[in-house]
mmCIF file of C-alpha atoms in Angstrom:
data_model
loop_
_atom_site.group_PDB
_atom_site.id
_atom_site.type_symbol
_atom_site.label_atom_id
_atom_site.label_comp_id
_atom_site.label_asym_id
_atom_site.label_seq_id
_atom_site.Cartn_x
_atom_site.Cartn_y
_atom_site.Cartn_z
ATOM 1 C CA UNK A 14 -190.843 -82.215 -22.493
ATOM 2 C CA UNK A 15 -189.201 -81.255 -19.161
ATOM 3 C CA UNK A 16 -190.950 -82.302 -16.081
ATOM 4 C CA UNK A 17 -192.502 -79.679 -13.624
ATOM 5 C CA UNK A 18 -189.570 -78.721 -11.252
ATOM 6 C CA UNK A 19 -186.953 -78.907 -13.916
ATOM 7 C CA UNK A 20 -184.890 -75.797 -14.243
ATOM 8 C CA UNK A 21 -186.063 -75.232 -17.808
ATOM 9 C CA UNK A 22 -189.672 -75.828 -16.898
ATOM 10 C CA UNK A 23 -189.506 -73.385 -14.149
ATOM 11 C CA UNK A 24 -187.934 -70.730 -16.350
ATOM 12 C CA UNK A 25 -190.772 -70.961 -18.673
ATOM 13 C CA UNK A 26 -193.366 -70.806 -15.800
ATOM 14 C CA UNK A 27 -191.816 -67.611 -14.419
ATOM 15 C CA UNK A 28 -192.278 -65.953 -18.102
ATOM 16 C CA UNK A 29 -195.909 -67.201 -18.654
ATOM 17 C CA UNK A 30 -197.414 -68.000 -15.357
ATOM 18 C CA UNK A 31 -200.668 -65.924 -15.458
ATOM 19 C CA UNK A 32 -200.421 -65.693 -11.687
ATOM 20 C CA UNK A 33 -199.796 -61.973 -10.786
ATOM 21 C CA UNK A 34 -196.864 -61.094 -8.780
ATOM 22 C CA UNK A 35 -197.724 -59.309 -5.446
ATOM 23 C CA UNK A 36 -197.930 -55.533 -5.683
ATOM 24 C CA UNK A 37 -195.086 -53.243 -4.651
ATOM 25 C CA UNK A 38 -195.433 -51.952 -1.096
ATOM 26 C CA UNK A 39 -197.371 -48.637 -0.820
ATOM 27 C CA UNK A 40 -195.166 -45.619 -0.547
ATOM 28 C CA UNK A 41 -194.706 -44.385 3.031
ATOM 29 C CA UNK A 42 -196.744 -40.867 3.356
ATOM 30 C CA UNK A 43 -194.526 -38.231 4.857
ATOM 31 C CA UNK A 44 -196.015 -36.117 7.582
ATOM 32 C CA UNK A 45 -197.272 -33.077 6.562
ATOM 33 C CA UNK A 46 -195.851 -29.837 8.413
ATOM 34 C CA UNK A 47 -198.691 -27.547 9.588
ATOM 35 C CA UNK A 48 -198.613 -23.939 8.456
ATOM 36 C CA UNK A 49 -197.861 -21.739 11.371
ATOM 37 C CA UNK A 50 -200.776 -19.727 12.501
ATOM 38 C CA UNK A 51 -200.719 -15.918 12.399
ATOM 39 C CA UNK A 52 -200.271 -14.143 15.785
ATOM 40 C CA UNK A 53 -203.440 -13.247 17.485
ATOM 41 C CA UNK A 54 -205.266 -10.370 16.153
ATOM 42 C CA UNK A 55 -203.653 -10.137 12.874
ATOM 43 C CA UNK A 56 -203.657 -11.795 9.466
ATOM 44 C CA UNK A 57 -199.794 -11.324 8.907
ATOM 45 C CA UNK A 58 -197.617 -14.310 9.478
ATOM 46 C CA UNK A 59 -195.109 -13.784 12.009
ATOM 47 C CA UNK A 60 -192.328 -14.243 9.400
ATOM 48 C CA UNK A 61 -193.590 -11.879 7.052
ATOM 49 C CA UNK A 62 -190.458 -10.645 5.151
ATOM 50 C CA UNK A 63 -191.869 -7.357 4.161
ATOM 51 C CA UNK A 64 -192.879 -6.321 7.745
ATOM 52 C CA UNK A 65 -189.554 -7.786 9.371
ATOM 53 C CA UNK A 66 -187.767 -5.378 7.010
ATOM 54 C CA UNK A 67 -189.865 -2.558 8.317
ATOM 55 C CA UNK A 68 -189.274 -3.663 11.746
ATOM 56 C CA UNK A 69 -185.540 -3.256 11.427
ATOM 57 C CA UNK A 70 -186.146 0.358 10.499
ATOM 58 C CA UNK A 71 -188.608 0.938 13.106
ATOM 59 C CA UNK A 72 -186.240 -0.201 15.823
ATOM 60 C CA UNK A 73 -183.845 2.398 14.762
ATOM 61 C CA UNK A 74 -186.271 4.953 16.039
ATOM 62 C CA UNK A 75 -187.881 3.027 18.818
ATOM 63 C CA UNK A 76 -186.284 4.926 21.683
ATOM 64 C CA UNK A 77 -188.012 8.178 20.867
ATOM 65 C CA UNK A 78 -191.175 6.914 19.194
ATOM 66 C CA UNK A 79 -192.157 5.294 22.618
ATOM 67 C CA UNK A 80 -191.255 8.489 24.355
ATOM 68 C CA UNK A 81 -193.439 10.478 21.845
ATOM 69 C CA UNK A 82 -196.342 7.927 22.321
ATOM 70 C CA UNK A 83 -196.328 8.308 26.186
ATOM 71 C CA UNK A 84 -196.673 12.160 25.816
ATOM 72 C CA UNK A 85 -199.956 11.804 23.823
ATOM 73 C CA UNK A 86 -201.139 8.548 25.342
ATOM 74 C CA UNK A 87 -200.870 6.717 22.205
ATOM 75 C CA UNK A 88 -199.965 2.853 21.845
ATOM 76 C CA UNK A 89 -196.463 2.578 20.245
ATOM 77 C CA UNK A 90 -197.632 -0.416 18.259
ATOM 78 C CA UNK A 91 -200.339 2.040 16.603
ATOM 79 C CA UNK A 92 -197.912 4.711 15.653
ATOM 80 C CA UNK A 93 -195.580 1.820 14.305
ATOM 81 C CA UNK A 94 -198.300 0.566 12.288
ATOM 82 C CA UNK A 95 -199.544 3.941 10.779
ATOM 83 C CA UNK A 96 -195.924 4.707 9.698
ATOM 84 C CA UNK A 97 -195.910 1.203 8.073
ATOM 85 C CA UNK A 98 -198.828 1.792 6.121
ATOM 86 C CA UNK A 99 -197.677 5.312 5.218
ATOM 87 C CA UNK A 100 -194.410 4.747 4.265
ATOM 88 C CA UNK A 101 -193.252 1.330 4.901
ATOM 89 C CA UNK A 102 -191.014 2.982 7.677
ATOM 90 C CA UNK A 103 -189.371 5.103 4.804
ATOM 91 C CA UNK A 104 -188.382 2.134 2.605
ATOM 92 C CA UNK A 105 -190.904 3.100 -0.350
ATOM 93 C CA UNK A 106 -190.104 6.724 -0.092
ATOM 94 C CA UNK A 107 -187.976 8.516 -2.681
ATOM 95 C CA UNK A 108 -185.109 8.616 -1.689
ATOM 96 C CA UNK A 109 -185.691 5.930 0.958
ATOM 97 C CA UNK A 110 -185.292 6.993 4.480
ATOM 98 C CA UNK A 111 -186.933 9.790 6.915
ATOM 99 C CA UNK A 112 -186.180 12.552 4.217
ATOM 100 C CA UNK A 113 -187.731 10.790 1.495
ATOM 101 C CA UNK A 114 -191.144 11.607 0.088
ATOM 102 C CA UNK A 115 -194.185 9.838 -1.691
ATOM 103 C CA UNK A 116 -197.495 10.518 -3.325
ATOM 104 C CA UNK A 117 -196.364 11.870 -6.755
ATOM 105 C CA UNK A 118 -199.900 11.941 -8.182
ATOM 106 C CA UNK A 119 -200.535 15.182 -9.925
ATOM 107 C CA UNK A 120 -203.083 17.548 -8.441
ATOM 108 C CA UNK A 121 -204.855 20.502 -9.747
ATOM 109 C CA UNK A 122 -203.322 23.728 -8.547
ATOM 110 C CA UNK A 123 -204.555 24.801 -5.103
ATOM 111 C CA UNK A 124 -203.805 28.006 -3.376
ATOM 112 C CA UNK A 125 -200.250 29.329 -3.796
ATOM 113 C CA UNK A 126 -199.292 26.114 -5.580
ATOM 114 C CA UNK A 127 -199.839 26.604 -9.405
ATOM 115 C CA UNK A 128 -198.176 23.194 -10.278
ATOM 116 C CA UNK A 129 -199.188 19.748 -10.726
ATOM 117 C CA UNK A 130 -196.516 18.837 -7.972
ATOM 118 C CA UNK A 131 -195.133 20.643 -5.167
ATOM 119 C CA UNK A 132 -192.645 23.646 -6.441
ATOM 120 C CA UNK A 133 -189.769 21.633 -5.212
ATOM 121 C CA UNK A 134 -190.638 18.627 -7.410
ATOM 122 C CA UNK A 135 -190.915 16.249 -4.566
ATOM 123 C CA UNK A 136 -194.051 14.133 -3.622
ATOM 124 C CA UNK A 137 -196.988 15.428 -1.638
ATOM 125 C CA UNK A 138 -196.461 13.158 1.291
ATOM 126 C CA UNK A 139 -193.366 14.232 3.639
ATOM 127 C CA UNK A 140 -191.376 12.057 5.625
ATOM 128 C CA UNK A 141 -192.119 8.783 7.524
ATOM 129 C CA UNK A 142 -195.608 9.898 8.579
ATOM 130 C CA UNK A 143 -196.204 11.323 4.991
ATOM 131 C CA UNK A 144 -197.240 14.797 6.253
ATOM 132 C CA UNK A 145 -199.412 16.270 3.245
ATOM 133 C CA UNK A 146 -197.782 19.323 1.501
ATOM 134 C CA UNK A 147 -201.093 20.785 0.674
ATOM 135 C CA UNK A 148 -202.785 20.487 4.113
ATOM 136 C CA UNK A 149 -199.790 21.144 6.512
ATOM 137 C CA UNK A 150 -197.767 24.069 6.718
ATOM 138 C CA UNK A 151 -195.105 21.963 8.491
ATOM 139 C CA UNK A 152 -194.728 19.968 5.306
ATOM 140 C CA UNK A 153 -193.839 23.045 3.299
ATOM 141 C CA UNK A 154 -191.546 24.855 5.632
ATOM 142 C CA UNK A 155 -191.108 22.672 8.663
ATOM 143 C CA UNK A 156 -188.232 20.241 9.493
ATOM 144 C CA UNK A 157 -190.352 17.339 8.245
ATOM 145 C CA UNK A 158 -187.126 15.304 7.333
ATOM 146 C CA UNK A 159 -186.253 14.879 10.765
ATOM 147 C CA UNK A 160 -187.938 11.668 11.995
ATOM 148 C CA UNK A 161 -188.434 12.778 15.647
ATOM 149 C CA UNK A 162 -190.130 16.274 14.253
ATOM 150 C CA UNK A 163 -192.032 14.348 11.864
ATOM 151 C CA UNK A 164 -193.413 11.467 14.044
ATOM 152 C CA UNK A 165 -194.321 14.482 16.634
ATOM 153 C CA UNK A 166 -196.131 16.302 14.301
ATOM 154 C CA UNK A 167 -197.966 13.251 13.174
ATOM 155 C CA UNK A 168 -198.878 12.564 16.860
ATOM 156 C CA UNK A 169 -200.160 16.105 17.080
ATOM 157 C CA UNK A 170 -202.355 15.459 14.088
ATOM 158 C CA UNK A 171 -203.705 12.294 15.428
ATOM 159 C CA UNK A 172 -204.547 13.998 18.905
ATOM 160 C CA UNK A 173 -206.410 16.729 17.164
ATOM 161 C CA UNK A 174 -208.599 14.057 15.521
ATOM 162 C CA UNK A 175 -209.161 12.242 18.838
ATOM 163 C CA UNK A 176 -210.208 15.575 20.539
ATOM 164 C CA UNK A 177 -212.506 16.232 17.490
ATOM 165 C CA UNK A 178 -214.404 13.116 17.922
ATOM 166 C CA UNK A 179 -214.786 13.399 21.663
ATOM 167 C CA UNK A 180 -216.633 16.520 20.784
ATOM 168 C CA UNK A 181 -218.559 15.532 17.792
ATOM 169 C CA UNK A 182 -219.301 11.908 18.547
ATOM 170 C CA UNK A 183 -218.955 11.359 22.466
ATOM 171 C CA UNK A 184 -220.532 7.928 22.323
ATOM 172 C CA UNK A 185 -217.541 6.683 20.541
ATOM 173 C CA UNK A 186 -215.470 4.604 22.811
ATOM 174 C CA UNK A 187 -212.817 1.967 22.616
ATOM 175 C CA UNK A 188 -211.983 0.598 19.234
ATOM 176 C CA UNK A 189 -214.623 2.606 17.635
ATOM 177 C CA UNK A 190 -212.738 5.817 18.718
ATOM 178 C CA UNK A 191 -209.466 4.598 17.881
ATOM 179 C CA UNK A 192 -210.563 3.578 14.190
ATOM 180 C CA UNK A 193 -212.267 6.925 13.761
ATOM 181 C CA UNK A 194 -209.057 8.681 14.773
ATOM 182 C CA UNK A 195 -206.710 6.522 12.520
ATOM 183 C CA UNK A 196 -209.195 6.883 9.599
ATOM 184 C CA UNK A 197 -209.191 10.525 10.106
ATOM 185 C CA UNK A 198 -205.394 10.769 9.852
ATOM 186 C CA UNK A 199 -205.974 9.345 6.147
ATOM 187 C CA UNK A 200 -209.148 10.908 5.153
ATOM 188 C CA UNK A 201 -209.465 13.880 7.138
ATOM 189 C CA UNK A 202 -211.589 14.293 10.447
ATOM 190 C CA UNK A 203 -214.543 16.063 8.549
ATOM 191 C CA UNK A 204 -214.651 13.485 5.917
ATOM 192 C CA UNK A 205 -214.565 10.679 8.467
ATOM 193 C CA UNK A 206 -217.307 12.399 10.586
ATOM 194 C CA UNK A 207 -219.436 12.541 7.506
ATOM 195 C CA UNK A 208 -219.160 8.857 6.770
ATOM 196 C CA UNK A 209 -220.030 7.880 10.405
ATOM 197 C CA UNK A 210 -222.998 10.146 10.364
ATOM 198 C CA UNK A 211 -224.355 8.519 7.322
ATOM 199 C CA UNK A 212 -224.030 5.367 8.982
ATOM 200 C CA UNK A 213 -220.997 4.032 6.442
ATOM 201 C CA UNK A 214 -218.189 2.297 7.586
ATOM 202 C CA UNK A 215 -215.519 4.173 9.173
ATOM 203 C CA UNK A 216 -213.181 3.624 6.392
ATOM 204 C CA UNK A 217 -215.515 4.537 3.675
ATOM 205 C CA UNK A 218 -213.620 7.692 2.812
ATOM 206 C CA UNK A 219 -210.048 6.283 3.185
ATOM 207 C CA UNK A 220 -207.388 5.091 0.772
ATOM 208 C CA UNK A 221 -208.323 1.746 -0.322
ATOM 209 C CA UNK A 222 -211.233 1.669 2.219
ATOM 210 C CA UNK A 223 -209.410 -0.224 4.600
ATOM 211 C CA UNK A 224 -207.124 2.207 6.254
ATOM 212 C CA UNK A 225 -207.857 1.763 9.963
ATOM 213 C CA UNK A 226 -208.703 -1.887 9.657
ATOM 214 C CA UNK A 227 -205.295 -2.425 8.059
ATOM 215 C CA UNK A 228 -203.467 -0.156 10.670
ATOM 216 C CA UNK A 229 -205.007 -2.285 13.496
ATOM 217 C CA UNK A 230 -204.101 -5.479 11.775
ATOM 218 C CA UNK A 231 -200.478 -4.143 11.350
ATOM 219 C CA UNK A 232 -200.421 -3.046 14.887
ATOM 220 C CA UNK A 233 -201.257 -6.604 16.124
ATOM 221 C CA UNK A 234 -198.353 -7.988 14.111
ATOM 222 C CA UNK A 235 -195.749 -5.305 15.635
ATOM 223 C CA UNK A 236 -197.132 -6.396 19.049
ATOM 224 C CA UNK A 237 -196.233 -9.968 18.457
ATOM 225 C CA UNK A 238 -192.802 -8.592 17.550
ATOM 226 C CA UNK A 239 -192.417 -6.804 21.116
ATOM 227 C CA UNK A 240 -193.998 -3.612 20.528
ATOM 228 C CA UNK A 241 -196.334 -2.547 23.122
#
């Protein structure tokens, strides 16, 4: 039998020695990269790809949108956000662009319209601000395809809602008044007044019940991208 220390003895010792070999070193953990926080006032990330595409479209019309906003004393970011919500700055319209239409849901005949869609076969929402065919003559015979004319008309509608609430609910101030005006753009001033008088949320009558909240959320994102 080989003595301890002999080469053959050491070979068998390595095979059958009950002593455990030292454990492998623990893997080095990689530092985690923190998720960037959204800009202040919005839940949308700064690099939101959907909104970045809309921003590219919005910048094409910025020079006259800001001019119209000053005329009506509106924040450009609010107008930008309304158009984002309404038509994704024309991206979601048929065909895409300021001359496109949206809202192809069938409606019961109303007034001179005896068809489930407008007689021209297009959607009820017209242009960037989705002026409604049934409720606005401008959407039937006006130059709604022109982006400047469309945004101007949308601002007139917003301004009418603002003046309406100044008379009907003069106690509304600041963000409350702003949200009432924005909600009325979607649901109508009378419907919005009714929900407010009933003590309901200002968005109770709006599409998705979140219209003004979502518009303000988007507006904060557009501000983070340089819109005032």
